[in-house]
Amino acid sequence: MDIGESHLIMAYAAVIGIHLVYVTYVVIKLRRSVKRLKQG
Amino acid sequence: MKLWRWLLLIVTLAVLVEGFRVALWVVPPDAAQGQAGRIIYYHVPTWAAMGLMFLTNLICSIVYLAARNRNHTLAMKADSLAVSSAEVGVIFCLIGLVTGSLWGRAVWGIWWTWDARLTTTLVLWLIYIAYLLLRRFAAGPQMRTLAAVMAIFGYVDVPIVYMANRWWRTQHPAPVFGGAPGSGMAPSMLPAIWWNLAGWMMWAIFLVSLRYLAEYRNQMAEQQAGLAALEGEVLALPGEAGR
């Protein structure tokens, strides 16, 4: 595997990883917002 | 989640999968950069999605400032969309910086350089991080107004980032799209750009719609809590006066 291929894979991993972390954060926020609205 | 969001999610994922397939296995590798050149297929769409998000933030901030004393519901919706789009824009900006750095390492041999395009982009990211921090930690009724004003001034950096590699010729390559005469991409490589551009734009819209929902619900809950506290104070007043 040359440097181009390895960096292409790393870049894809970074894209998917950052999105997964952010989606998890948004889902947690959504669930909390539902609870908060019900309590309010 | 509403039906239209599920439909948007399914279509978005289908377009992203097709974009991934076309970018990796259909279009030929770049003649000069080899496999590393394929990073462009999500590096460029990421910047386009970021631009859309920051433009949404700008428009919503202006709407918030215009409506905050006249139409409270519209102002609250605009403010919720402003913070949601800024957050998603920051995520796309981060991805653009990371993928650009990896691409730079493969092609230039360096992770980072203080080039005009890179530096103005880093400043843009920091401006919107500051915007989100202001919203997170500042308290009081003026916070949203201050944040909206900051968003308007912060957006000034977006056209500077776009023009940076047109005005100053430093390390970053000249623009591929909308650059000098003769710039552009080989027609055989364009399908990968279009599929990924559509997919990442739709993904950004889907993300912002979810984040907006959470933010709007939070603001509604805050408003309800505020009204309940106010009613409690009003009810407590006659009792206190009688003592």
CSV table of C-alpha atoms in Angstrom, one decimal:
chain,number,residue,atom,x,y,z
A,1,MET,CA,0.0,0.0,0.0
A,2,ASP,CA,1.5,3.4,-1.0
A,3,ILE,CA,1.2,6.6,1.0
A,4,GLY,CA,-1.7,7.8,-1.3
A,5,GLU,CA,-3.8,4.7,-0.5
A,6,SER,CA,-3.0,4.8,3.3
A,7,HIS,CA,-3.9,8.5,3.5
A,8,LEU,CA,-7.1,8.0,1.5
A,9,ILE,CA,-8.2,5.3,4.0
A,10,MET,CA,-7.2,7.5,7.0
A,11,ALA,CA,-9.2,10.4,5.5
A,12,TYR,CA,-12.3,8.1,5.0
A,13,ALA,CA,-11.9,6.8,8.6
A,14,ALA,CA,-11.7,10.4,9.9
A,15,VAL,CA,-14.8,11.4,7.9
A,16,ILE,CA,-16.8,8.5,9.2
A,17,GLY,CA,-15.4,8.7,12.8
A,18,ILE,CA,-16.2,12.4,13.2
A,19,HIS,CA,-19.7,12.0,11.8
A,20,LEU,CA,-20.4,9.0,14.1
A,21,VAL,CA,-19.3,11.0,17.2
A,22,TYR,CA,-21.5,14.0,16.2
A,23,VAL,CA,-24.5,11.8,15.3
A,24,THR,CA,-24.2,10.2,18.8
A,25,TYR,CA,-24.1,13.7,20.4
A,26,VAL,CA,-27.2,14.8,18.4
A,27,VAL,CA,-29.2,11.7,19.3
A,28,ILE,CA,-28.3,12.2,23.0
A,29,LYS,CA,-29.4,15.9,22.7
A,30,LEU,CA,-32.7,14.8,21.1
A,31,ARG,CA,-33.5,12.3,23.8
A,32,ARG,CA,-32.7,14.8,26.5
A,33,SER,CA,-34.8,17.5,24.8
A,34,VAL,CA,-37.9,15.1,24.8
A,35,LYS,CA,-37.4,14.4,28.5
A,36,ARG,CA,-37.0,18.1,29.3
A,37,LEU,CA,-40.1,19.1,27.4
A,38,LYS,CA,-42.2,16.5,29.2
A,39,GLN,CA,-40.9,17.6,32.6
A,40,GLY,CA,-41.6,21.3,31.7
B,1,MET,CA,-38.8,11.1,13.9
B,2,LYS,CA,-41.2,12.2,11.2
B,3,LEU,CA,-41.7,10.3,8.0
B,4,TRP,CA,-40.0,13.0,5.8
B,5,ARG,CA,-36.9,12.7,7.9
B,6,TRP,CA,-36.8,8.9,7.5
B,7,LEU,CA,-37.3,9.3,3.8
B,8,LEU,CA,-34.5,12.0,3.6
B,9,LEU,CA,-32.2,9.7,5.6
B,10,ILE,CA,-32.8,6.7,3.4
B,11,VAL,CA,-32.3,8.7,0.1
B,12,THR,CA,-29.2,10.5,1.6
B,13,LEU,CA,-27.6,7.2,2.6
B,14,ALA,CA,-28.3,5.7,-0.8
B,15,VAL,CA,-26.7,8.7,-2.5
B,16,LEU,CA,-23.7,8.6,-0.2
B,17,VAL,CA,-23.2,4.9,-0.8
B,18,GLU,CA,-23.4,5.5,-4.6
B,19,GLY,CA,-21.0,8.4,-4.2
B,20,PHE,CA,-18.6,6.2,-2.3
B,21,ARG,CA,-18.7,3.5,-4.9
B,22,VAL,CA,-18.2,5.9,-7.9
B,23,ALA,CA,-15.4,7.8,-6.1
B,24,LEU,CA,-13.5,4.6,-5.2
B,25,TRP,CA,-14.1,2.2,-8.0
B,26,VAL,CA,-15.6,3.9,-11.0
B,27,VAL,CA,-13.6,7.1,-11.7
B,28,PRO,CA,-10.0,6.7,-12.7
B,29,PRO,CA,-7.2,7.8,-10.2
B,30,ASP,CA,-5.7,11.2,-10.6
B,31,ALA,CA,-2.8,11.2,-13.2
B,32,ALA,CA,-0.5,13.2,-10.9
B,33,GLN,CA,-1.6,12.3,-7.4
B,34,GLY,CA,-2.7,8.6,-7.7
B,35,GLN,CA,-5.1,7.3,-5.1
B,36,ALA,CA,-4.6,10.3,-2.8
B,37,GLY,CA,-6.4,12.4,-5.4
B,38,ARG,CA,-9.6,10.7,-4.5
B,39,ILE,CA,-9.8,12.7,-1.3
B,40,ILE,CA,-11.1,15.5,-3.4
B,41,TYR,CA,-14.4,13.7,-3.8
B,42,TYR,CA,-15.4,14.3,-0.2
B,43,HIS,CA,-13.0,17.2,0.6
B,44,VAL,CA,-14.7,19.6,-1.9
B,45,PRO,CA,-18.3,18.5,-1.0
B,46,THR,CA,-17.5,19.0,2.7
B,47,TRP,CA,-16.5,22.6,2.0
B,48,ALA,CA,-19.7,23.2,0.0
B,49,ALA,CA,-21.8,21.8,2.8
B,50,MET,CA,-19.9,24.0,5.3
B,51,GLY,CA,-20.6,27.0,3.1
B,52,LEU,CA,-24.3,26.2,3.0
B,53,MET,CA,-24.4,25.8,6.8
B,54,PHE,CA,-22.7,29.1,7.6
B,55,LEU,CA,-24.9,30.9,5.0
B,56,THR,CA,-28.0,29.4,6.8
B,57,ASN,CA,-26.5,30.7,10.1
B,58,LEU,CA,-26.1,34.2,8.6
B,59,ILE,CA,-29.6,34.3,7.3
B,60,CYS,CA,-31.1,33.0,10.5
B,61,SER,CA,-29.1,35.4,12.6
B,62,ILE,CA,-30.4,38.4,10.5
B,63,VAL,CA,-34.0,37.0,10.8
B,64,TYR,CA,-33.5,36.7,14.5
B,65,LEU,CA,-32.3,40.3,14.9
B,66,ALA,CA,-35.2,41.5,12.8
B,67,ALA,CA,-37.9,39.5,14.5
B,68,ARG,CA,-36.8,39.3,18.1
B,69,ASN,CA,-39.1,42.2,19.3
B,70,ARG,CA,-42.0,41.6,16.9
B,71,ASN,CA,-42.5,37.8,16.4
B,72,HIS,CA,-41.2,35.7,19.2
B,73,THR,CA,-42.0,32.3,17.6
B,74,LEU,CA,-40.2,33.2,14.4
B,75,ALA,CA,-37.3,34.6,16.4
B,76,MET,CA,-37.0,31.4,18.4
B,77,LYS,CA,-37.1,29.2,15.3
B,78,ALA,CA,-34.5,31.3,13.5
B,79,ASP,CA,-32.3,31.3,16.6
B,80,SER,CA,-32.6,27.5,16.9
B,81,LEU,CA,-31.8,27.0,13.2
B,82,ALA,CA,-28.8,29.5,13.6
B,83,VAL,CA,-27.1,27.5,16.4
B,84,SER,CA,-27.9,24.2,14.7
B,85,SER,CA,-26.4,25.2,11.4
B,86,ALA,CA,-23.3,26.7,13.0
B,87,GLU,CA,-22.7,23.5,14.9
B,88,VAL,CA,-23.0,21.3,11.8
B,89,GLY,CA,-20.9,23.9,9.8
B,90,VAL,CA,-18.1,23.5,12.5
B,91,ILE,CA,-18.2,19.7,12.1
B,92,PHE,CA,-17.9,20.0,8.3
B,93,CYS,CA,-15.1,22.6,8.7
B,94,LEU,CA,-13.3,20.2,11.0
B,95,ILE,CA,-13.6,17.4,8.5
B,96,GLY,CA,-12.4,19.6,5.7
B,97,LEU,CA,-9.3,20.6,7.8
B,98,VAL,CA,-8.5,17.0,8.7
B,99,THR,CA,-9.0,15.5,5.2
B,100,GLY,CA,-7.0,18.5,3.8
B,101,SER,CA,-4.2,17.8,6.2
B,102,LEU,CA,-4.1,14.1,5.3
B,103,TRP,CA,-4.2,15.0,1.6
B,104,GLY,CA,-1.4,17.6,2.1
B,105,ARG,CA,0.8,15.0,3.9
B,106,ALA,CA,0.4,12.5,1.0
B,107,VAL,CA,0.9,15.0,-1.8
B,108,TRP,CA,3.1,17.9,-0.3
B,109,GLY,CA,4.8,15.8,2.4
B,110,ILE,CA,3.6,18.1,5.2
B,111,TRP,CA,0.6,18.0,7.5
B,112,TRP,CA,0.1,21.8,7.7
B,113,THR,CA,1.5,25.1,6.4
B,114,TRP,CA,0.5,28.7,7.1
B,115,ASP,CA,-0.8,29.1,3.6
B,116,ALA,CA,-3.5,31.8,2.9
B,117,ARG,CA,-6.4,29.3,2.3
B,118,LEU,CA,-5.5,27.0,5.2
B,119,THR,CA,-5.0,29.9,7.7
B,120,THR,CA,-8.2,31.7,6.8
B,121,THR,CA,-10.1,28.4,7.1
B,122,LEU,CA,-8.6,27.7,10.6
B,123,VAL,CA,-9.6,31.3,11.6
B,124,LEU,CA,-13.1,30.6,10.3
B,125,TRP,CA,-13.3,27.4,12.3
B,126,LEU,CA,-12.1,29.3,15.5
B,127,ILE,CA,-14.7,32.1,14.9
B,128,TYR,CA,-17.6,29.6,14.9
B,129,ILE,CA,-16.1,27.7,17.8
B,130,ALA,CA,-16.1,31.0,19.7
B,131,TYR,CA,-19.8,31.6,18.6
B,132,LEU,CA,-20.8,28.2,20.0
B,133,LEU,CA,-18.8,28.8,23.2
B,134,LEU,CA,-20.6,32.2,23.6
B,135,ARG,CA,-23.9,30.5,23.2
B,136,ARG,CA,-23.0,27.7,25.7
B,137,PHE,CA,-21.5,29.8,28.5
B,138,ALA,CA,-22.9,33.3,28.2
B,139,ALA,CA,-26.0,33.9,30.3
B,140,GLY,CA,-28.7,36.6,30.2
B,141,PRO,CA,-31.3,37.8,27.8
B,142,GLN,CA,-28.7,39.5,25.5
B,143,MET,CA,-26.8,36.3,24.7
B,144,ARG,CA,-28.8,35.5,21.6
B,145,THR,CA,-28.6,39.0,20.3
B,146,LEU,CA,-24.8,39.1,20.8
B,147,ALA,CA,-24.4,35.7,19.2
B,148,ALA,CA,-26.4,36.8,16.1
B,149,VAL,CA,-24.3,39.9,15.8
B,150,MET,CA,-21.1,37.8,16.1
B,151,ALA,CA,-22.4,35.4,13.4
B,152,ILE,CA,-22.9,38.3,11.0
B,153,PHE,CA,-19.4,39.6,11.5
B,154,GLY,CA,-18.0,36.0,11.6
B,155,TYR,CA,-19.5,35.3,8.1
B,156,VAL,CA,-17.2,38.0,6.6
B,157,ASP,CA,-14.4,35.3,6.7
B,158,VAL,CA,-16.4,32.9,4.4
B,159,PRO,CA,-15.8,34.9,1.2
B,160,ILE,CA,-12.2,35.6,2.3
B,161,VAL,CA,-11.7,31.8,2.6
B,162,TYR,CA,-13.3,31.3,-0.9
B,163,MET,CA,-11.2,33.9,-2.5
B,164,ALA,CA,-7.9,33.2,-0.6
B,165,ASN,CA,-6.4,31.0,-3.3
B,166,ARG,CA,-7.5,33.4,-6.0
B,167,TRP,CA,-6.0,36.5,-4.3
B,168,TRP,CA,-2.8,35.0,-2.9
B,169,ARG,CA,-0.9,32.2,-4.7
B,170,THR,CA,0.6,30.3,-1.8
B,171,GLN,CA,0.8,26.5,-1.1
B,172,HIS,CA,-2.8,25.5,-1.7
B,173,PRO,CA,-3.5,24.6,-5.4
B,174,ALA,CA,-5.5,27.1,-7.6
B,175,PRO,CA,-9.2,26.5,-7.6
B,176,VAL,CA,-10.4,23.5,-9.6
B,177,PHE,CA,-14.0,24.8,-9.9
B,178,GLY,CA,-14.7,28.5,-10.8
B,179,GLY,CA,-11.0,29.2,-11.2
B,180,ALA,CA,-9.0,30.7,-14.1
B,181,PRO,CA,-9.9,29.8,-17.7
B,182,GLY,CA,-8.9,26.2,-18.4
B,183,SER,CA,-9.4,25.1,-14.8
B,184,GLY,CA,-11.8,22.3,-14.1
B,185,MET,CA,-11.9,18.5,-13.8
B,186,ALA,CA,-11.8,15.8,-16.5
B,187,PRO,CA,-15.4,14.8,-17.5
B,188,SER,CA,-14.6,11.2,-16.5
B,189,MET,CA,-14.1,12.3,-12.8
B,190,LEU,CA,-17.2,14.6,-12.6
B,191,PRO,CA,-19.8,11.9,-11.6
B,192,ALA,CA,-17.9,11.2,-8.3
B,193,ILE,CA,-18.0,15.0,-7.5
B,194,TRP,CA,-21.7,15.3,-8.3
B,195,TRP,CA,-22.8,12.2,-6.3
B,196,ASN,CA,-20.8,13.2,-3.3
B,197,LEU,CA,-21.8,16.9,-3.5
B,198,ALA,CA,-25.5,15.8,-3.5
B,199,GLY,CA,-24.9,13.2,-0.8
B,200,TRP,CA,-23.0,15.4,1.7
B,201,MET,CA,-25.3,18.4,1.2
B,202,MET,CA,-28.3,16.1,1.9
B,203,TRP,CA,-26.5,14.7,4.9
B,204,ALA,CA,-25.8,18.2,6.2
B,205,ILE,CA,-29.5,19.1,5.8
B,206,PHE,CA,-30.6,15.9,7.6
B,207,LEU,CA,-28.1,16.6,10.5
B,208,VAL,CA,-29.2,20.2,10.9
B,209,SER,CA,-32.9,19.1,10.9
B,210,LEU,CA,-32.3,16.7,13.8
B,211,ARG,CA,-30.1,19.2,15.7
B,212,TYR,CA,-32.8,22.0,15.1
B,213,LEU,CA,-35.4,19.7,16.6
B,214,ALA,CA,-33.4,19.2,19.8
B,215,GLU,CA,-32.6,22.9,20.1
B,216,TYR,CA,-36.1,24.1,19.4
B,217,ARG,CA,-37.5,21.7,22.1
B,218,ASN,CA,-34.9,22.9,24.6
B,219,GLN,CA,-35.9,26.6,23.9
B,220,MET,CA,-39.6,25.6,24.3
B,221,ALA,CA,-38.8,23.9,27.6
B,222,GLU,CA,-36.8,27.0,28.8
B,223,GLN,CA,-39.7,29.3,27.8
B,224,GLN,CA,-42.2,27.0,29.6
B,225,ALA,CA,-40.0,27.0,32.7
B,226,GLY,CA,-39.7,30.8,32.6
B,227,LEU,CA,-43.5,31.3,32.2
B,228,ALA,CA,-44.1,28.9,35.1
B,229,ALA,CA,-41.6,30.8,37.3
B,230,LEU,CA,-43.3,34.0,36.4
B,231,GLU,CA,-46.8,32.7,37.2
B,232,GLY,CA,-45.4,31.4,40.6
B,233,GLU,CA,-44.1,34.9,41.4
B,234,VAL,CA,-47.4,36.5,40.4
B,235,LEU,CA,-49.4,34.1,42.6
B,236,ALA,CA,-47.0,34.6,45.5
B,237,LEU,CA,-47.4,38.4,45.5
B,238,PRO,CA,-50.9,38.8,47.1
B,239,GLY,CA,-49.9,36.5,50.0
B,240,GLU,CA,-46.8,38.5,50.7
B,241,ALA,CA,-48.7,41.8,50.5
B,242,GLY,CA,-51.2,40.6,53.1
B,243,ARG,CA,-48.5,39.8,55.8
